[in-house]
Tab-separated table of C-alpha atoms and ligand atoms in Angstrom:
chain	number	residue	atom	x	y	z
A	175	MET	CA	0.000	0.000	0.000
A	176	SER	CA	1.483	3.361	-0.994
A	177	GLN	CA	1.751	6.214	1.465
A	178	ASN	CA	-1.028	8.033	-0.349
A	179	ASP	CA	-3.537	5.186	0.076
A	180	ASN	CA	-2.592	4.934	3.699
A	181	ASN	CA	-2.752	8.700	4.201
A	182	GLN	CA	-6.266	9.015	2.770
A	183	ARG	CA	-7.499	7.669	6.086
A	184	LEU	CA	-5.515	10.145	8.171
A	185	ARG	CA	-6.699	13.612	9.134
A	186	ILE	CA	-5.225	16.572	7.269
A	187	GLU	CA	-2.977	17.646	10.185
A	188	SER	CA	-1.287	14.223	10.120
A	189	ARG	CA	-0.966	14.198	6.336
A	190	LEU	CA	0.613	17.686	6.359
A	191	ALA	CA	3.130	16.874	9.091
A	192	GLN	CA	4.161	13.664	7.285
A	193	ILE	CA	4.757	15.122	3.795
A	194	GLY	CA	7.617	13.149	2.243
A	195	SER	CA	8.626	11.529	5.521
A	196	GLN	CA	7.955	7.942	4.399
A	197	GLU	CA	9.074	8.284	0.775
A	198	GLU	CA	12.844	7.630	0.986
A	199	PRO	CA	13.324	3.863	1.212
A	200	VAL	CA	17.126	3.643	0.880
A	201	THR	CA	18.237	5.626	3.925
A	202	GLY	CA	14.879	6.176	5.629
A	203	ALA	CA	15.516	9.928	5.729
A	204	VAL	CA	12.546	11.527	7.506
A	205	SER	CA	13.120	14.826	5.725
A	206	PHE	CA	12.885	13.961	2.047
A	207	PRO	CA	16.235	14.804	0.371
A	208	ILE	CA	16.929	17.559	-2.123
A	209	TYR	CA	17.845	15.753	-5.356
A	210	GLN	CA	19.963	18.424	-7.019
A	211	SER	CA	20.245	16.658	-10.374
A	212	THR	CA	18.897	17.578	-13.781
A	213	ALA	CA	19.915	14.321	-15.516
A	214	PHE	CA	19.125	10.720	-14.546
A	215	ARG	CA	21.073	7.708	-15.784
A	216	HIS	CA	19.109	5.116	-17.779
A	217	PRO	CA	19.717	1.462	-16.758
A	218	LYS	CA	19.750	0.473	-20.439
A	219	LEU	CA	18.147	1.297	-23.776
A	220	GLY	CA	14.383	1.533	-23.408
A	221	GLN	CA	14.542	1.648	-19.607
A	222	SER	CA	14.149	4.529	-17.200
A	223	THR	CA	14.121	4.923	-13.408
A	224	GLY	CA	11.001	7.024	-13.929
A	225	PHE	CA	13.175	10.139	-14.105
A	226	ASP	CA	14.799	11.339	-17.326
A	227	TYR	CA	15.278	15.092	-17.237
A	228	ALA	CA	14.380	17.411	-14.353
A	229	ARG	CA	12.042	19.748	-16.252
A	230	THR	CA	9.737	16.795	-16.942
A	231	LYS	CA	10.014	15.132	-13.542
A	232	SER	CA	12.299	15.604	-10.558
A	233	PRO	CA	12.301	13.502	-7.333
A	234	THR	CA	11.969	16.271	-4.706
A	235	ARG	CA	9.384	18.135	-6.780
A	236	LYS	CA	7.439	14.900	-7.341
A	237	VAL	CA	6.910	14.373	-3.585
A	238	LEU	CA	5.585	17.934	-3.286
A	239	GLU	CA	3.333	17.518	-6.341
A	240	GLU	CA	1.821	14.275	-5.042
A	241	ALA	CA	1.257	15.871	-1.642
A	242	ILE	CA	-0.638	18.910	-2.953
A	243	ALA	CA	-2.727	16.761	-5.338
A	244	GLU	CA	-3.769	14.551	-2.433
A	245	LEU	CA	-4.413	17.489	-0.044
A	246	GLU	CA	-6.655	19.198	-2.615
A	247	SER	CA	-8.477	15.943	-3.541
A	248	GLY	CA	-7.248	16.222	-7.125
A	249	ASP	CA	-5.611	13.753	-9.510
A	250	ALA	CA	-2.345	15.502	-10.346
A	251	GLY	CA	-0.188	18.305	-8.940
A	252	PHE	CA	2.316	20.584	-10.685
A	253	ALA	CA	4.885	22.787	-8.962
A	254	CYS	CA	5.817	26.017	-10.725
A	255	SER	CA	8.415	28.720	-10.169
A	256	SER	CA	5.772	31.204	-8.915
A	257	GLY	CA	2.019	31.684	-8.632
A	258	MET	CA	2.135	33.731	-11.835
A	259	ALA	CA	4.006	30.908	-13.623
A	260	ALA	CA	1.243	28.541	-12.477
A	261	LEU	CA	-1.439	30.888	-13.838
A	262	GLN	CA	0.420	31.299	-17.150
A	263	THR	CA	0.662	27.509	-17.459
A	264	ILE	CA	-3.089	27.191	-16.811
A	265	PHE	CA	-3.928	29.973	-19.291
A	266	ALA	CA	-1.991	28.030	-21.968
A	267	LEU	CA	-5.009	25.675	-21.997
A	268	PHE	CA	-6.793	28.428	-23.961
A	269	LYS	CA	-6.343	29.519	-27.560
A	270	GLN	CA	-7.079	32.486	-29.773
A	271	GLY	CA	-10.749	33.473	-29.593
A	272	ASP	CA	-11.299	31.920	-26.177
A	273	HIS	CA	-12.886	34.025	-23.441
A	274	LEU	CA	-12.650	33.827	-19.662
A	275	ILE	CA	-14.989	35.043	-16.926
A	276	VAL	CA	-12.970	36.278	-13.972
A	277	SER	CA	-13.652	37.521	-10.423
A	278	LEU	CA	-13.963	41.309	-10.354
A	279	ASP	CA	-11.878	41.833	-7.207
A	280	LEU	CA	-8.750	40.136	-8.447
A	281	TYR	CA	-5.051	39.795	-7.608
A	282	GLY	CA	-3.324	42.623	-9.538
A	283	GLY	CA	-0.744	40.374	-11.185
A	284	THR	CA	-3.445	38.060	-12.550
A	285	TYR	CA	-5.248	41.051	-14.040
A	286	ARG	CA	-1.981	42.242	-15.628
A	287	LEU	CA	-1.241	38.788	-17.085
A	288	LEU	CA	-4.718	38.571	-18.597
A	289	GLU	CA	-4.935	42.149	-19.908
A	290	LYS	CA	-1.343	42.815	-21.005
A	291	ILE	CA	-0.162	39.362	-22.104
A	292	MET	CA	-3.053	36.983	-22.817
A	293	THR	CA	-4.820	39.588	-24.996
A	294	ARG	CA	-1.762	39.402	-27.322
A	295	PHE	CA	-2.703	35.772	-27.937
A	296	GLY	CA	-6.351	36.634	-28.545
A	297	VAL	CA	-7.608	35.360	-25.167
A	298	THR	CA	-9.926	37.896	-23.523
A	299	ALA	CA	-11.558	38.226	-20.107
A	300	THR	CA	-14.652	39.795	-18.553
A	301	TYR	CA	-14.576	40.746	-14.858
A	302	VAL	CA	-17.747	40.143	-12.848
A	303	ASP	CA	-18.962	39.438	-9.333
A	304	THR	CA	-18.594	35.657	-9.594
A	305	ASN	CA	-21.206	35.081	-6.906
A	306	ASP	CA	-23.907	36.735	-9.031
A	307	LEU	CA	-25.449	34.085	-11.334
A	308	ASP	CA	-27.250	36.717	-13.434
A	309	ALA	CA	-23.988	38.590	-13.996
A	310	LEU	CA	-22.263	35.306	-14.877
A	311	GLU	CA	-25.038	34.367	-17.286
A	312	ALA	CA	-24.893	37.815	-18.935
A	313	SER	CA	-21.139	37.626	-19.463
A	314	VAL	CA	-21.139	34.309	-21.343
A	315	GLN	CA	-19.941	34.656	-24.947
A	316	PRO	CA	-19.786	32.028	-27.722
A	317	GLY	CA	-16.044	31.582	-26.973
A	318	THR	CA	-16.335	31.381	-23.160
A	319	LYS	CA	-14.179	28.448	-22.039
A	320	GLY	CA	-13.049	29.246	-18.506
A	321	LEU	CA	-14.096	30.748	-15.186
A	322	LEU	CA	-11.434	31.986	-12.743
A	323	ILE	CA	-12.576	32.538	-9.159
A	324	GLU	CA	-10.813	33.993	-6.140
A	325	THR	CA	-12.739	33.300	-2.937
A	326	PRO	CA	-12.198	35.094	-0.656
A	327	SER	CA	-11.145	37.721	-3.165
A	328	ASN	CA	-8.241	39.984	-2.450
A	329	PRO	CA	-8.295	42.639	-1.035
A	330	LEU	CA	-12.074	42.991	-0.482
A	331	MET	CA	-12.720	39.431	0.695
A	332	MET	CA	-15.792	38.860	-1.476
A	333	ILE	CA	-17.102	35.282	-1.204
A	334	THR	CA	-18.251	33.106	-4.110
A	335	ASP	CA	-20.502	30.091	-3.515
A	336	LEU	CA	-18.216	27.503	-5.109
A	337	ALA	CA	-20.642	24.562	-5.309
A	338	LYS	CA	-23.327	26.716	-6.946
A	339	VAL	CA	-21.039	28.477	-9.397
A	340	CYS	CA	-18.926	25.432	-10.372
A	341	ASP	CA	-22.184	23.563	-11.015
A	342	TRP	CA	-23.353	26.414	-13.248
A	343	ALA	CA	-20.013	26.381	-15.141
A	344	LYS	CA	-20.240	22.612	-15.633
A	345	SER	CA	-23.726	22.959	-17.152
A	346	LYS	CA	-22.258	25.403	-19.722
A	347	GLY	CA	-19.150	23.315	-20.502
A	348	ILE	CA	-16.968	26.014	-18.886
A	349	LEU	CA	-13.813	24.947	-17.016
A	350	SER	CA	-13.756	26.242	-13.431
A	351	ILE	CA	-10.446	27.362	-11.964
A	352	VAL	CA	-10.185	28.422	-8.310
A	353	ASP	CA	-7.330	30.430	-6.803
A	354	ASN	CA	-7.187	28.867	-3.322
A	355	THR	CA	-4.184	30.884	-2.101
A	356	LEU	CA	-5.971	32.590	0.792
A	357	LEU	CA	-7.573	29.555	2.436
A	358	THR	CA	-5.286	26.629	1.476
A	359	PRO	CA	-6.576	23.017	1.471
A	360	TYR	CA	-6.495	23.130	5.262
A	361	PHE	CA	-9.620	25.327	5.255
A	362	GLN	CA	-11.144	24.918	1.751
A	363	ARG	CA	-10.965	22.264	-0.980
A	364	PRO	CA	-12.563	23.638	-4.194
A	365	ILE	CA	-12.255	20.367	-6.161
A	366	GLU	CA	-14.550	18.684	-3.602
A	367	LEU	CA	-17.040	21.472	-4.401
A	368	GLY	CA	-16.878	20.899	-8.170
A	369	ALA	CA	-13.858	22.886	-9.438
A	370	ASP	CA	-11.708	21.430	-12.234
A	371	ILE	CA	-8.450	23.201	-11.378
A	372	VAL	CA	-6.983	24.717	-8.213
A	373	ILE	CA	-4.110	27.158	-8.322
A	374	HIS	CA	-1.974	28.450	-5.424
A	375	SER	CA	0.540	31.139	-4.942
A	376	ALA	CA	2.426	28.805	-2.583
A	377	THR	CA	4.614	31.831	-1.807
A	378	LYS	CA	1.894	32.748	0.676
A	379	TYR	CA	0.372	30.425	3.318
A	380	LEU	CA	1.664	27.091	1.997
A	381	GLY	CA	5.293	28.236	2.184
A	382	GLY	CA	4.350	30.400	5.125
A	383	HIS	CA	7.689	31.998	6.001
A	384	ASN	CA	8.171	34.778	3.425
A	385	ASP	CA	11.192	32.926	2.029
A	386	VAL	CA	10.167	30.891	-1.023
A	387	LEU	CA	8.478	31.900	-4.281
A	388	ALA	CA	6.358	29.066	-5.722
A	389	GLY	CA	3.119	28.200	-7.482
A	390	LEU	CA	1.075	25.000	-7.435
A	391	ILE	CA	-1.575	23.623	-9.784
A	392	VAL	CA	-3.944	20.730	-9.025
A	393	THR	CA	-6.142	19.165	-11.710
A	394	LYS	CA	-9.124	16.832	-11.556
A	395	GLY	CA	-9.680	14.240	-14.291
A	396	LYS	CA	-7.331	12.156	-16.437
A	397	GLU	CA	-7.545	14.165	-19.659
A	398	LEU	CA	-7.057	17.550	-17.971
A	399	SER	CA	-4.182	16.180	-15.863
A	400	GLU	CA	-2.410	14.848	-18.967
A	401	GLU	CA	-2.879	18.149	-20.796
A	402	MET	CA	-1.499	20.073	-17.801
A	403	ALA	CA	1.525	17.737	-17.573
A	404	PHE	CA	2.189	18.461	-21.264
A	405	LEU	CA	1.943	22.243	-20.709
A	406	HIS	CA	3.999	22.176	-17.483
A	407	ASN	CA	6.850	20.339	-19.215
A	408	SER	CA	6.579	22.275	-22.500
A	409	ILE	CA	6.502	25.748	-20.910
A	410	GLY	CA	9.082	24.770	-18.298
A	411	ALA	CA	8.268	27.274	-15.521
A	412	VAL	CA	8.920	24.512	-12.973
A	413	LEU	CA	10.040	24.686	-9.324
A	414	GLY	CA	13.638	23.742	-8.484
A	415	PRO	CA	14.551	21.024	-5.937
A	416	GLN	CA	15.740	23.421	-3.189
A	417	ASP	CA	12.552	25.476	-3.332
A	418	SER	CA	10.406	22.310	-3.528
A	419	TRP	CA	12.020	21.141	-0.304
A	420	LEU	CA	11.597	24.523	1.397
A	421	LEU	CA	7.934	24.585	0.440
A	422	MET	CA	7.313	21.081	1.849
A	423	ARG	CA	9.104	22.083	5.057
A	424	GLY	CA	6.715	25.015	5.375
A	425	MET	CA	3.639	22.929	4.592
A	426	LYS	CA	4.316	20.532	7.467
A	427	THR	CA	3.213	23.234	9.948
A	428	LEU	CA	0.319	24.605	7.844
A	429	ALA	CA	-2.409	23.416	10.236
A	430	LEU	CA	-0.871	25.092	13.279
A	431	ARG	CA	-0.123	28.287	11.411
A	432	MET	CA	-3.589	28.630	9.842
A	433	GLU	CA	-5.266	28.169	13.215
A	434	ARG	CA	-3.157	30.938	14.746
A	435	HIS	CA	-3.525	33.228	11.702
A	436	GLN	CA	-7.302	32.859	11.950
A	437	GLU	CA	-7.407	33.391	15.714
A	438	ASN	CA	-5.232	36.528	15.543
A	439	ALA	CA	-7.028	37.981	12.507
A	440	THR	CA	-10.429	37.499	14.161
A	441	LYS	CA	-9.284	39.292	17.336
A	442	ILE	CA	-7.737	42.208	15.434
A	443	ALA	CA	-10.615	42.561	12.935
A	444	THR	CA	-13.035	42.649	15.881
A	445	PHE	CA	-10.895	45.323	17.555
A	446	LEU	CA	-10.845	47.439	14.371
A	447	GLU	CA	-14.565	47.007	13.707
A	448	SER	CA	-15.355	48.967	16.870
A	449	HIS	CA	-12.547	51.528	16.429
A	450	PRO	CA	-13.924	55.073	15.956
A	451	GLU	CA	-11.415	56.002	13.211
A	452	VAL	CA	-12.193	52.893	11.103
A	453	GLU	CA	-14.947	53.071	8.494
A	454	ALA	CA	-15.233	49.375	7.572
A	455	VAL	CA	-13.575	45.987	8.080
A	456	TYR	CA	-13.681	43.324	5.352
A	457	TYR	CA	-13.247	39.916	6.956
A	458	PRO	CA	-15.580	36.950	6.283
A	459	ALA	CA	-15.175	35.597	9.832
A	460	LEU	CA	-17.175	38.583	11.111
A	461	PRO	CA	-20.930	37.863	11.214
A	462	THR	CA	-21.497	41.339	9.670
A	463	HIS	CA	-19.661	40.299	6.462
A	464	PRO	CA	-22.106	39.657	3.565
A	465	GLY	CA	-20.319	36.414	2.602
A	466	HIS	CA	-20.138	35.067	6.160
A	467	ASP	CA	-22.794	32.333	5.760
A	468	ILE	CA	-21.506	30.939	2.459
A	469	GLN	CA	-17.939	31.055	3.764
A	470	SER	CA	-18.931	29.161	6.940
A	471	ARG	CA	-20.677	26.511	4.834
A	472	GLN	CA	-17.984	25.841	2.259
A	473	SER	CA	-14.830	26.304	4.354
A	474	SER	CA	-13.805	24.989	7.741
A	475	GLY	CA	-12.104	28.243	8.751
A	476	ASN	CA	-10.945	31.706	7.790
A	477	THR	CA	-7.826	33.147	6.274
A	478	GLY	CA	-5.427	35.358	8.222
A	479	ILE	CA	-5.735	38.337	5.915
A	480	PHE	CA	-8.332	41.080	5.939
A	481	SER	CA	-8.741	44.661	4.741
A	482	PHE	CA	-10.038	47.737	6.476
A	483	LYS	CA	-10.950	51.234	5.454
A	484	MET	CA	-9.985	54.276	7.485
A	485	LYS	CA	-12.458	57.161	7.697
A	486	ASP	CA	-9.967	59.479	5.994
A	487	ALA	CA	-7.203	58.754	3.411
A	488	ARG	CA	-4.880	61.057	5.362
A	489	TYR	CA	-4.566	58.362	8.044
A	490	ILE	CA	-2.751	55.970	5.701
A	491	GLU	CA	0.699	57.575	5.417
A	492	PRO	CA	1.209	58.112	9.177
A	493	ILE	CA	-0.159	54.639	10.053
A	494	LEU	CA	2.339	52.993	7.679
A	495	ARG	CA	5.121	55.167	9.163
A	496	HIS	CA	4.225	54.370	12.783
A	497	ILE	CA	3.662	50.603	12.697
A	498	LYS	CA	6.757	48.844	14.055
A	499	LEU	CA	6.007	45.194	14.768
A	500	ILE	CA	3.832	45.015	11.643
A	501	ALA	CA	6.038	45.555	8.560
A	502	PHE	CA	4.937	47.793	5.710
A	503	ALA	CA	5.531	45.253	2.937
A	504	GLU	CA	3.778	43.490	0.072
A	505	SER	CA	2.894	39.804	0.154
A	506	LEU	CA	0.812	37.845	2.632
A	507	GLY	CA	0.535	34.506	4.363
A	508	GLY	CA	3.822	34.427	6.265
A	509	VAL	CA	4.434	34.068	9.991
A	510	GLU	CA	5.401	37.757	10.149
A	511	SER	CA	2.679	40.421	10.040
A	512	LEU	CA	2.713	42.533	6.866
A	513	MET	CA	0.572	45.495	5.928
A	514	THR	CA	0.141	46.845	2.426
A	515	TYR	CA	-1.629	49.694	0.645
A	516	PRO	CA	-3.385	47.962	-2.292
A	517	ALA	CA	-4.226	51.101	-4.286
A	518	VAL	CA	-0.547	51.957	-4.837
A	519	GLN	CA	1.089	48.519	-4.419
A	520	THR	CA	-0.443	45.101	-5.085
A	521	HIS	CA	-3.310	46.480	-7.168
A	522	ALA	CA	-1.539	49.388	-8.923
A	523	ASP	CA	-1.852	47.632	-12.312
A	524	ILE	CA	-5.641	47.716	-12.107
A	525	PRO	CA	-6.918	50.988	-13.652
A	526	ALA	CA	-8.148	53.568	-11.081
A	527	ASP	CA	-11.747	53.577	-12.376
A	528	ILE	CA	-12.030	49.785	-12.014
A	529	ARG	CA	-10.408	49.892	-8.571
A	530	GLN	CA	-12.887	52.573	-7.447
A	531	LYS	CA	-15.802	50.567	-8.847
A	532	VAL	CA	-14.731	47.512	-6.882
A	533	GLY	CA	-13.949	49.535	-3.751
A	534	VAL	CA	-10.129	49.338	-3.648
A	535	ASP	CA	-9.782	53.045	-2.882
A	536	ASP	CA	-7.135	55.222	-1.202
A	537	LYS	CA	-8.564	54.637	2.302
A	538	LEU	CA	-8.069	50.863	2.185
A	539	LEU	CA	-5.288	48.960	3.956
A	540	ARG	CA	-4.718	45.204	3.723
A	541	TYR	CA	-3.330	43.378	6.707
A	542	SER	CA	-1.779	39.899	6.567
A	543	VAL	CA	-1.845	38.955	10.231
A	544	GLY	CA	1.133	36.899	11.369
A	545	ILE	CA	1.467	34.450	14.241
A	546	GLU	CA	2.843	36.963	16.754
A	547	HIS	CA	0.870	37.529	19.982
A	548	ALA	CA	-2.450	39.217	19.139
A	549	ASP	CA	-2.124	41.705	22.020
A	550	ASP	CA	1.243	42.945	20.716
A	551	LEU	CA	-0.234	43.377	17.235
A	552	ILE	CA	-3.270	45.252	18.573
A	553	ALA	CA	-0.997	47.517	20.641
A	554	ASP	CA	1.152	48.295	17.573
A	555	LEU	CA	-1.828	49.090	15.375
A	556	SER	CA	-3.669	51.009	18.072
A	557	HIS	CA	-0.581	53.167	18.718
A	558	ALA	CA	-0.089	53.862	14.978
A	559	ILE	CA	-3.736	54.928	14.557
A	560	GLU	CA	-3.483	57.175	17.647
A	561	GLN	CA	-0.304	58.804	16.290
A	562	ALA	CA	-1.986	59.299	12.911
A	563	LYS	CA	-4.987	60.891	14.577
A	564	GLN	CA	-2.792	63.337	16.482
A	565	GLU	CA	-0.879	64.299	13.332
A	566	LEU	CA	-4.118	64.769	11.461
A	567	GLU	CA	-5.514	67.002	14.188
A	568	SER	CA	-2.332	69.083	14.252
A	569	GLY	CA	-2.484	69.430	10.438
A	570	MET	CA	0.713	67.435	9.771
A	571	ALA	CA	-0.663	64.488	7.801
A	572	SER	CA	-0.931	64.418	4.025
A	573	VAL	CA	-2.422	61.872	1.616
A	574	ASN	CA	0.938	61.122	-0.052
A	575	VAL	CA	2.601	57.799	0.649
B	42	PLP	C1	0.509	36.388	-4.749
B	42	PLP	C2	-0.674	35.890	-5.463
B	42	PLP	C3	-0.576	35.411	-6.783
B	42	PLP	C4	0.740	35.426	-7.534
B	42	PLP	O1	1.662	34.535	-6.978
B	42	PLP	P1	3.262	34.741	-6.993
B	42	PLP	O2	3.750	33.584	-6.216
B	42	PLP	O3	3.552	36.079	-6.366
B	42	PLP	O4	3.701	34.723	-8.421
B	42	PLP	C5	-1.729	34.917	-7.373
B	42	PLP	N1	-2.917	34.902	-6.730
B	42	PLP	C6	-3.038	35.381	-5.466
B	42	PLP	C7	-4.376	35.352	-4.806
B	42	PLP	C8	-1.934	35.885	-4.793
B	42	PLP	O5	-2.066	36.362	-3.552
């Protein structure tokens, strides 16, 4: 019985902690080794060890790929050099004249890839609220082949009912692709809800330590898995052995980290929701969030990232200057707390009018809550807001960051 068969019966915490630990039969190494080799010797003509050339298949990467496929309840996994490389590999499924329906509140880099690169190949996209069936229906074109969903979306944390929408896509012959970066398979498994493909920026929660750039793809179904293997090898944006190992090392503690991220984010979002200088908090764990019920039904927990809007844009610059424990930095999902200003950073490639329409305006901050002590994080944020308020009252603050 292979480890995978055996592991199907174990809970996800056990499967995460054991990634690769029973896969090295020669030495019994508990930490699966880094096979830093691009070439593999053939025993004789017509024979192979299963490995030929590292772009096609590489031992350390293979353990990672099998692990993510199993965790996401898919049939095959593919490790890429970044989340964007994973998305580019997925988009290569489409050809000239094909059309995609995409979540309106979208990761800026995905928008840029679709609008600035994929349009060159004649693949176009329409951006809609993917939880609105009427809007989805209205955006279908004769060439519509794919649906790309982020749930929760980033930075506004909009929730899409995956079972409902994937079912709708299936009825239209549209491939459903879910970016599961924010929840990870620990909290949400889109393939179990009907998705065909899951994509991760594994740079975020899966890696978890702000030290490895990686992307993962999981496919459901034999034909789709074979096509993705062909694209992954042909395009070649694959993950190297060192980074594959680093990612697996991070994934072993995913369960513990996600629990703490969720606990901290809930405490801090609750604190901000009642803060007099805060206009709104966008976090699906809060019962006031419009997607709260769907999120509670389709996921077993909440991400560690949320956004909040200050009452005045002039608060932003001094807050970012005064936070100390929380770093002013892009990215999310690591053990360290990071805060970013989407309008000028992560989402700068989305045109201002679209950003305004969606609600990513100049009063919005996004906070990726780390695993530090919640009280220290609240103290840091509370102090920064107080400083900002004083500067604003004394006429010092400006809107420029
Ligand atoms: C970061 C991110 C990406 C891009 O991934 P990289 O690893 O930075 O290339 C895609 N989707 C989401 C939701 C992300 O947060």
